[in-house]
Structure formats: structure tokens, C-alpha cells
């Protein structure tokens, strides 16, 4: 009998369980199939070297788990010092999501509203500090922040429910300058204004 047919007979009864375990590890049909194939290749190499499989199911599960851990470690990327990473926000994997969020916010708020909201909610400025920074009164800051939050909440609810807003009630918000979005994205990524 050929070695691969003996191996196949030993492994075949355990394949459904190992396939389910690979899917449990990866959460993806395609990745689990790749993991299963790699597991079977490694198990066959072990079989060829030793000539037997003592506990095939536990061996296959162990190989699959170790391969999955190794793949995860390879995907993590290279570690760099935090100071160096903060100087290069464009290489941060979160840059795209931060920039996308800011672009979405700028579609619904004016530049002044966005600035007040970010100063208050992200950088923890007090109302007094915001008023001094933007040359306005504290009640004006409170009013703008309240309206901005209401506007964003209503836009989120509308998007979640798939409701289109009526043209008549649409506020006209002038698009911000691209450097404004860049400046705020960099500030959010570095934590400094």
C-alpha cells in the first residue's frame, strides 16, 4: 500500500471535525480551506517521517492551531517605536479610517462646527478654552456643539435606516479646504494640535 493511501485512511474519519476547527479558527470559508490543506500537508510530512499517526485528530488540530498562530504573527507587521510611528501618520493602518471619518463629518458640519466638536470631544478643551481660541462666547460654543451633535446623530440614524433626507430641509455646508482635513487627521493621529 502506498504511504498516501494509508495516511488518507487514517485521516479521512477526522476531516469533518478538523475542517470545522479550521473554520472556527479563521472565521472564513476560504481561509479555513487553505488552513486545512496546509495542515494536511504538514501532517503527511510528519507521517512520512515517523511512519504513523498516533492520535490523528488531536495532531491535526494542533498543527492547524500552530499554523494559524504563525500566520497571525506574520500578519502583525513590524514593530516600530511609538515616537517614530507618531511622526509618520500616513503609514498608520488607522489613518484611512480616521481620515474617512473626518471626511464624513465635514460633509455634514461646517468647518467651524467640526473644529469646535473636535476641540471639545477629542482634545478635551473646556467651553471657555474653545471660546477664547475661536473668538466667540461660551453660550455660542454650547449652542454650536449641541446643534453639531444633533446633526450627526440624525445623519447616522438616517444612514442606518436608509432614509433619504428631503431636499428642502438640507443645510448647505460649504466643503472644507483639503488642508483642513489633512491638518485635523494629523492632529488626531499624533494627539497634538
PDB file of C-alpha atoms in Angstrom:
ATOM      1  CA  UNK A   1       0.000   0.000   0.000  1.00  0.00           C
ATOM      2  CA  UNK A   2       1.277   3.494  -0.852  1.00  0.00           C
ATOM      3  CA  UNK A   3       2.046   5.890   2.008  1.00  0.00           C
ATOM      4  CA  UNK A   4      -0.541   8.470   0.966  1.00  0.00           C
ATOM      5  CA  UNK A   5      -3.355   5.887   0.895  1.00  0.00           C
ATOM      6  CA  UNK A   6      -2.505   4.739   4.427  1.00  0.00           C
ATOM      7  CA  UNK A   7      -2.343   8.353   5.511  1.00  0.00           C
ATOM      8  CA  UNK A   8      -5.689   9.050   3.830  1.00  0.00           C
ATOM      9  CA  UNK A   9      -7.326   6.123   5.626  1.00  0.00           C
ATOM     10  CA  UNK A  10      -6.021   7.335   8.984  1.00  0.00           C
ATOM     11  CA  UNK A  11      -7.111  10.952   8.425  1.00  0.00           C
ATOM     12  CA  UNK A  12     -10.384  10.593   6.493  1.00  0.00           C
ATOM     13  CA  UNK A  13     -12.690   9.945   9.505  1.00  0.00           C
ATOM     14  CA  UNK A  14     -11.402  13.101  11.219  1.00  0.00           C
ATOM     15  CA  UNK A  15     -11.659  15.507   8.277  1.00  0.00           C
ATOM     16  CA  UNK A  16     -15.138  16.936   9.084  1.00  0.00           C
ATOM     17  CA  UNK A  17     -14.043  17.796  12.639  1.00  0.00           C
ATOM     18  CA  UNK A  18     -10.732  19.300  11.536  1.00  0.00           C
ATOM     19  CA  UNK A  19     -12.476  21.279   8.764  1.00  0.00           C
ATOM     20  CA  UNK A  20     -14.902  22.695  11.366  1.00  0.00           C
ATOM     21  CA  UNK A  21     -12.000  23.521  13.685  1.00  0.00           C
ATOM     22  CA  UNK A  22     -10.168  25.362  10.877  1.00  0.00           C
ATOM     23  CA  UNK A  23     -13.317  27.365  10.175  1.00  0.00           C
ATOM     24  CA  UNK A  24     -13.608  28.139  13.890  1.00  0.00           C
ATOM     25  CA  UNK A  25     -10.027  29.457  13.909  1.00  0.00           C
ATOM     26  CA  UNK A  26     -10.240  31.598  10.778  1.00  0.00           C
ATOM     27  CA  UNK A  27     -13.902  32.559  10.537  1.00  0.00           C
ATOM     28  CA  UNK A  28     -13.629  32.446   6.740  1.00  0.00           C
ATOM     29  CA  UNK A  29     -14.552  29.626   4.378  1.00  0.00           C
ATOM     30  CA  UNK A  30     -11.636  30.336   2.034  1.00  0.00           C
ATOM     31  CA  UNK A  31      -9.017  30.787   4.726  1.00  0.00           C
ATOM     32  CA  UNK A  32     -10.215  27.674   6.534  1.00  0.00           C
ATOM     33  CA  UNK A  33      -9.801  25.595   3.369  1.00  0.00           C
ATOM     34  CA  UNK A  34      -6.267  26.937   2.924  1.00  0.00           C
ATOM     35  CA  UNK A  35      -5.505  26.176   6.551  1.00  0.00           C
ATOM     36  CA  UNK A  36      -6.907  22.664   6.191  1.00  0.00           C
ATOM     37  CA  UNK A  37      -4.767  21.978   3.109  1.00  0.00           C
ATOM     38  CA  UNK A  38      -1.622  23.261   4.820  1.00  0.00           C
ATOM     39  CA  UNK A  39      -2.474  21.181   7.902  1.00  0.00           C
ATOM     40  CA  UNK A  40      -2.847  18.041   5.805  1.00  0.00           C
ATOM     41  CA  UNK A  41       0.475  18.710   4.066  1.00  0.00           C
ATOM     42  CA  UNK A  42       2.266  19.115   7.382  1.00  0.00           C
ATOM     43  CA  UNK A  43       0.572  16.032   8.814  1.00  0.00           C
ATOM     44  CA  UNK A  44       1.569  13.980   5.765  1.00  0.00           C
ATOM     45  CA  UNK A  45       5.178  15.143   6.149  1.00  0.00           C
ATOM     46  CA  UNK A  46       5.039  14.030   9.796  1.00  0.00           C
ATOM     47  CA  UNK A  47       3.521  10.689   8.715  1.00  0.00           C
ATOM     48  CA  UNK A  48       6.197  10.196   6.100  1.00  0.00           C
ATOM     49  CA  UNK A  49       8.958  10.935   8.643  1.00  0.00           C
ATOM     50  CA  UNK A  50       7.582   8.807  11.508  1.00  0.00           C
ATOM     51  CA  UNK A  51       5.535   6.197   9.626  1.00  0.00           C
ATOM     52  CA  UNK A  52       2.450   6.539  11.857  1.00  0.00           C
ATOM     53  CA  UNK A  53      -0.133   8.874  13.339  1.00  0.00           C
ATOM     54  CA  UNK A  54      -0.857   8.007  16.965  1.00  0.00           C
ATOM     55  CA  UNK A  55      -3.776  10.387  17.592  1.00  0.00           C
ATOM     56  CA  UNK A  56      -4.695  11.805  14.177  1.00  0.00           C
ATOM     57  CA  UNK A  57      -7.476  14.166  15.251  1.00  0.00           C
ATOM     58  CA  UNK A  58      -5.540  15.835  18.061  1.00  0.00           C
ATOM     59  CA  UNK A  59      -2.416  16.021  15.880  1.00  0.00           C
ATOM     60  CA  UNK A  60      -4.344  17.671  13.037  1.00  0.00           C
ATOM     61  CA  UNK A  61      -5.964  20.159  15.424  1.00  0.00           C
ATOM     62  CA  UNK A  62      -2.597  21.003  16.962  1.00  0.00           C
ATOM     63  CA  UNK A  63      -0.987  21.529  13.544  1.00  0.00           C
ATOM     64  CA  UNK A  64      -3.904  23.721  12.425  1.00  0.00           C
ATOM     65  CA  UNK A  65      -3.741  25.835  15.583  1.00  0.00           C
ATOM     66  CA  UNK A  66       0.024  26.330  15.292  1.00  0.00           C
ATOM     67  CA  UNK A  67      -0.222  27.242  11.599  1.00  0.00           C
ATOM     68  CA  UNK A  68      -2.957  29.750  12.386  1.00  0.00           C
ATOM     69  CA  UNK A  69      -0.863  31.338  15.153  1.00  0.00           C
ATOM     70  CA  UNK A  70       2.167  31.531  12.833  1.00  0.00           C
ATOM     71  CA  UNK A  71       0.081  33.211  10.123  1.00  0.00           C
ATOM     72  CA  UNK A  72      -1.265  35.718  12.633  1.00  0.00           C
ATOM     73  CA  UNK A  73       2.259  36.565  13.786  1.00  0.00           C
ATOM     74  CA  UNK A  74       3.386  37.142  10.198  1.00  0.00           C
ATOM     75  CA  UNK A  75       0.444  39.500   9.543  1.00  0.00           C
ATOM     76  CA  UNK A  76       1.094  41.642  12.620  1.00  0.00           C
ATOM     77  CA  UNK A  77       3.779  43.595  10.834  1.00  0.00           C
ATOM     78  CA  UNK A  78       6.951  45.159  12.034  1.00  0.00           C
ATOM     79  CA  UNK A  79       7.083  46.853  15.409  1.00  0.00           C
ATOM     80  CA  UNK A  80       8.430  50.411  15.455  1.00  0.00           C
ATOM     81  CA  UNK A  81       8.953  52.772  18.382  1.00  0.00           C
ATOM     82  CA  UNK A  82       5.842  54.810  19.169  1.00  0.00           C
ATOM     83  CA  UNK A  83       7.684  58.116  18.760  1.00  0.00           C
ATOM     84  CA  UNK A  84       8.704  57.177  15.228  1.00  0.00           C
ATOM     85  CA  UNK A  85       5.201  55.956  14.350  1.00  0.00           C
ATOM     86  CA  UNK A  86       3.628  59.204  15.553  1.00  0.00           C
ATOM     87  CA  UNK A  87       5.842  61.200  13.218  1.00  0.00           C
ATOM     88  CA  UNK A  88       4.535  59.247  10.219  1.00  0.00           C
ATOM     89  CA  UNK A  89       0.732  59.117  10.475  1.00  0.00           C
ATOM     90  CA  UNK A  90       0.278  58.171   6.819  1.00  0.00           C
ATOM     91  CA  UNK A  91       1.811  54.763   7.494  1.00  0.00           C
ATOM     92  CA  UNK A  92      -0.530  54.013  10.381  1.00  0.00           C
ATOM     93  CA  UNK A  93      -3.207  51.440   9.437  1.00  0.00           C
ATOM     94  CA  UNK A  94      -5.806  53.562  11.251  1.00  0.00           C
ATOM     95  CA  UNK A  95      -5.050  56.635   9.126  1.00  0.00           C
ATOM     96  CA  UNK A  96      -7.572  55.698   6.443  1.00  0.00           C
ATOM     97  CA  UNK A  97     -10.373  55.149   8.948  1.00  0.00           C
ATOM     98  CA  UNK A  98      -9.620  58.416  10.801  1.00  0.00           C
ATOM     99  CA  UNK A  99      -9.457  60.368   7.554  1.00  0.00           C
ATOM    100  CA  UNK A 100     -12.632  58.723   6.250  1.00  0.00           C
ATOM    101  CA  UNK A 101     -14.486  59.587   9.439  1.00  0.00           C
ATOM    102  CA  UNK A 102     -13.321  63.198   9.258  1.00  0.00           C
ATOM    103  CA  UNK A 103     -14.354  63.466   5.617  1.00  0.00           C
ATOM    104  CA  UNK A 104     -17.803  62.130   6.525  1.00  0.00           C
ATOM    105  CA  UNK A 105     -18.097  64.652   9.373  1.00  0.00           C
ATOM    106  CA  UNK A 106     -17.070  67.508   7.056  1.00  0.00           C
ATOM    107  CA  UNK A 107     -19.879  66.550   4.675  1.00  0.00           C
ATOM    108  CA  UNK A 108     -22.411  67.295   7.408  1.00  0.00           C
ATOM    109  CA  UNK A 109     -20.845  70.049   9.511  1.00  0.00           C
ATOM    110  CA  UNK A 110     -19.295  73.387   8.735  1.00  0.00           C
ATOM    111  CA  UNK A 111     -15.595  73.882   9.311  1.00  0.00           C
ATOM    112  CA  UNK A 112     -16.248  75.885  12.486  1.00  0.00           C
ATOM    113  CA  UNK A 113     -18.660  73.254  13.854  1.00  0.00           C
ATOM    114  CA  UNK A 114     -16.170  70.487  13.169  1.00  0.00           C
ATOM    115  CA  UNK A 115     -13.380  72.440  14.827  1.00  0.00           C
ATOM    116  CA  UNK A 116     -15.431  73.080  17.977  1.00  0.00           C
ATOM    117  CA  UNK A 117     -16.575  69.462  18.128  1.00  0.00           C
ATOM    118  CA  UNK A 118     -13.059  68.071  17.817  1.00  0.00           C
ATOM    119  CA  UNK A 119     -11.633  70.506  20.358  1.00  0.00           C
ATOM    120  CA  UNK A 120     -14.344  69.616  22.869  1.00  0.00           C
ATOM    121  CA  UNK A 121     -14.757  65.881  22.353  1.00  0.00           C
ATOM    122  CA  UNK A 122     -11.310  64.718  21.275  1.00  0.00           C
ATOM    123  CA  UNK A 123      -8.870  67.203  22.777  1.00  0.00           C
ATOM    124  CA  UNK A 124     -10.919  67.856  25.959  1.00  0.00           C
ATOM    125  CA  UNK A 125     -10.919  71.643  25.676  1.00  0.00           C
ATOM    126  CA  UNK A 126     -13.289  73.402  28.053  1.00  0.00           C
ATOM    127  CA  UNK A 127     -16.037  75.629  26.656  1.00  0.00           C
ATOM    128  CA  UNK A 128     -14.085  78.638  27.890  1.00  0.00           C
ATOM    129  CA  UNK A 129     -10.909  77.480  26.125  1.00  0.00           C
ATOM    130  CA  UNK A 130     -12.794  76.921  22.875  1.00  0.00           C
ATOM    131  CA  UNK A 131     -14.439  80.334  23.120  1.00  0.00           C
ATOM    132  CA  UNK A 132     -11.067  82.015  23.620  1.00  0.00           C
ATOM    133  CA  UNK A 133      -9.415  80.016  20.840  1.00  0.00           C
ATOM    134  CA  UNK A 134     -12.156  80.788  18.298  1.00  0.00           C
ATOM    135  CA  UNK A 135     -13.043  84.320  19.474  1.00  0.00           C
ATOM    136  CA  UNK A 136     -16.653  83.708  20.420  1.00  0.00           C
ATOM    137  CA  UNK A 137     -18.777  83.447  23.571  1.00  0.00           C
ATOM    138  CA  UNK A 138     -19.253  80.375  25.783  1.00  0.00           C
ATOM    139  CA  UNK A 139     -23.024  80.230  25.040  1.00  0.00           C
ATOM    140  CA  UNK A 140     -22.212  80.250  21.316  1.00  0.00           C
ATOM    141  CA  UNK A 141     -19.858  77.294  21.816  1.00  0.00           C
ATOM    142  CA  UNK A 142     -22.523  75.377  23.746  1.00  0.00           C
ATOM    143  CA  UNK A 143     -25.132  76.076  21.076  1.00  0.00           C
ATOM    144  CA  UNK A 144     -22.850  75.054  18.191  1.00  0.00           C
ATOM    145  CA  UNK A 145     -21.786  71.847  19.951  1.00  0.00           C
ATOM    146  CA  UNK A 146     -25.393  70.946  20.736  1.00  0.00           C
ATOM    147  CA  UNK A 147     -26.503  71.507  17.122  1.00  0.00           C
ATOM    148  CA  UNK A 148     -23.484  69.654  15.735  1.00  0.00           C
ATOM    149  CA  UNK A 149     -24.168  66.591  17.856  1.00  0.00           C
ATOM    150  CA  UNK A 150     -27.850  66.614  16.922  1.00  0.00           C
ATOM    151  CA  UNK A 151     -26.961  66.907  13.231  1.00  0.00           C
ATOM    152  CA  UNK A 152     -24.524  63.995  13.361  1.00  0.00           C
ATOM    153  CA  UNK A 153     -26.932  61.805  15.328  1.00  0.00           C
ATOM    154  CA  UNK A 154     -29.711  62.427  12.819  1.00  0.00           C
ATOM    155  CA  UNK A 155     -27.374  61.670   9.873  1.00  0.00           C
ATOM    156  CA  UNK A 156     -26.258  58.415  11.495  1.00  0.00           C
ATOM    157  CA  UNK A 157     -29.863  57.363  12.169  1.00  0.00           C
ATOM    158  CA  UNK A 158     -30.819  58.248   8.605  1.00  0.00           C
ATOM    159  CA  UNK A 159     -27.946  56.218   7.184  1.00  0.00           C
ATOM    160  CA  UNK A 160     -28.701  53.225   9.399  1.00  0.00           C
ATOM    161  CA  UNK A 161     -32.359  53.218   8.420  1.00  0.00           C
ATOM    162  CA  UNK A 162     -31.637  54.014   4.768  1.00  0.00           C
ATOM    163  CA  UNK A 163     -33.866  57.092   4.770  1.00  0.00           C
ATOM    164  CA  UNK A 164     -33.089  59.803   2.229  1.00  0.00           C
ATOM    165  CA  UNK A 165     -33.333  63.334   3.543  1.00  0.00           C
ATOM    166  CA  UNK A 166     -35.679  65.795   1.867  1.00  0.00           C
ATOM    167  CA  UNK A 167     -34.020  68.482  -0.230  1.00  0.00           C
ATOM    168  CA  UNK A 168     -35.976  71.295   1.439  1.00  0.00           C
ATOM    169  CA  UNK A 169     -34.540  70.649   4.892  1.00  0.00           C
ATOM    170  CA  UNK A 170     -30.963  70.157   3.740  1.00  0.00           C
ATOM    171  CA  UNK A 171     -28.433  72.554   5.228  1.00  0.00           C
ATOM    172  CA  UNK A 172     -25.888  73.961   2.886  1.00  0.00           C
ATOM    173  CA  UNK A 173     -22.438  73.170   4.231  1.00  0.00           C
ATOM    174  CA  UNK A 174     -19.508  74.515   2.283  1.00  0.00           C
ATOM    175  CA  UNK A 175     -16.858  71.878   1.704  1.00  0.00           C
ATOM    176  CA  UNK A 176     -13.766  72.403   3.836  1.00  0.00           C
ATOM    177  CA  UNK A 177     -10.411  73.037   2.316  1.00  0.00           C
ATOM    178  CA  UNK A 178      -8.446  69.794   1.829  1.00  0.00           C
ATOM    179  CA  UNK A 179      -5.661  71.054   4.058  1.00  0.00           C
ATOM    180  CA  UNK A 180      -8.178  71.341   6.919  1.00  0.00           C
ATOM    181  CA  UNK A 181      -8.996  67.636   6.760  1.00  0.00           C
ATOM    182  CA  UNK A 182      -5.283  66.848   6.463  1.00  0.00           C
ATOM    183  CA  UNK A 183      -4.470  69.057   9.454  1.00  0.00           C
ATOM    184  CA  UNK A 184      -7.155  67.507  11.652  1.00  0.00           C
ATOM    185  CA  UNK A 185      -6.287  63.965  10.576  1.00  0.00           C
ATOM    186  CA  UNK A 186      -2.643  64.540  11.501  1.00  0.00           C
ATOM    187  CA  UNK A 187      -3.691  66.134  14.793  1.00  0.00           C
ATOM    188  CA  UNK A 188      -5.885  63.166  15.659  1.00  0.00           C
ATOM    189  CA  UNK A 189      -3.203  60.646  14.720  1.00  0.00           C
ATOM    190  CA  UNK A 190      -0.456  62.393  16.680  1.00  0.00           C
ATOM    191  CA  UNK A 191      -2.609  63.698  19.530  1.00  0.00           C
ATOM    192  CA  UNK A 192      -1.200  67.204  19.104  1.00  0.00           C
ATOM    193  CA  UNK A 193      -2.705  70.336  17.601  1.00  0.00           C
TER     194      UNK A 193
END
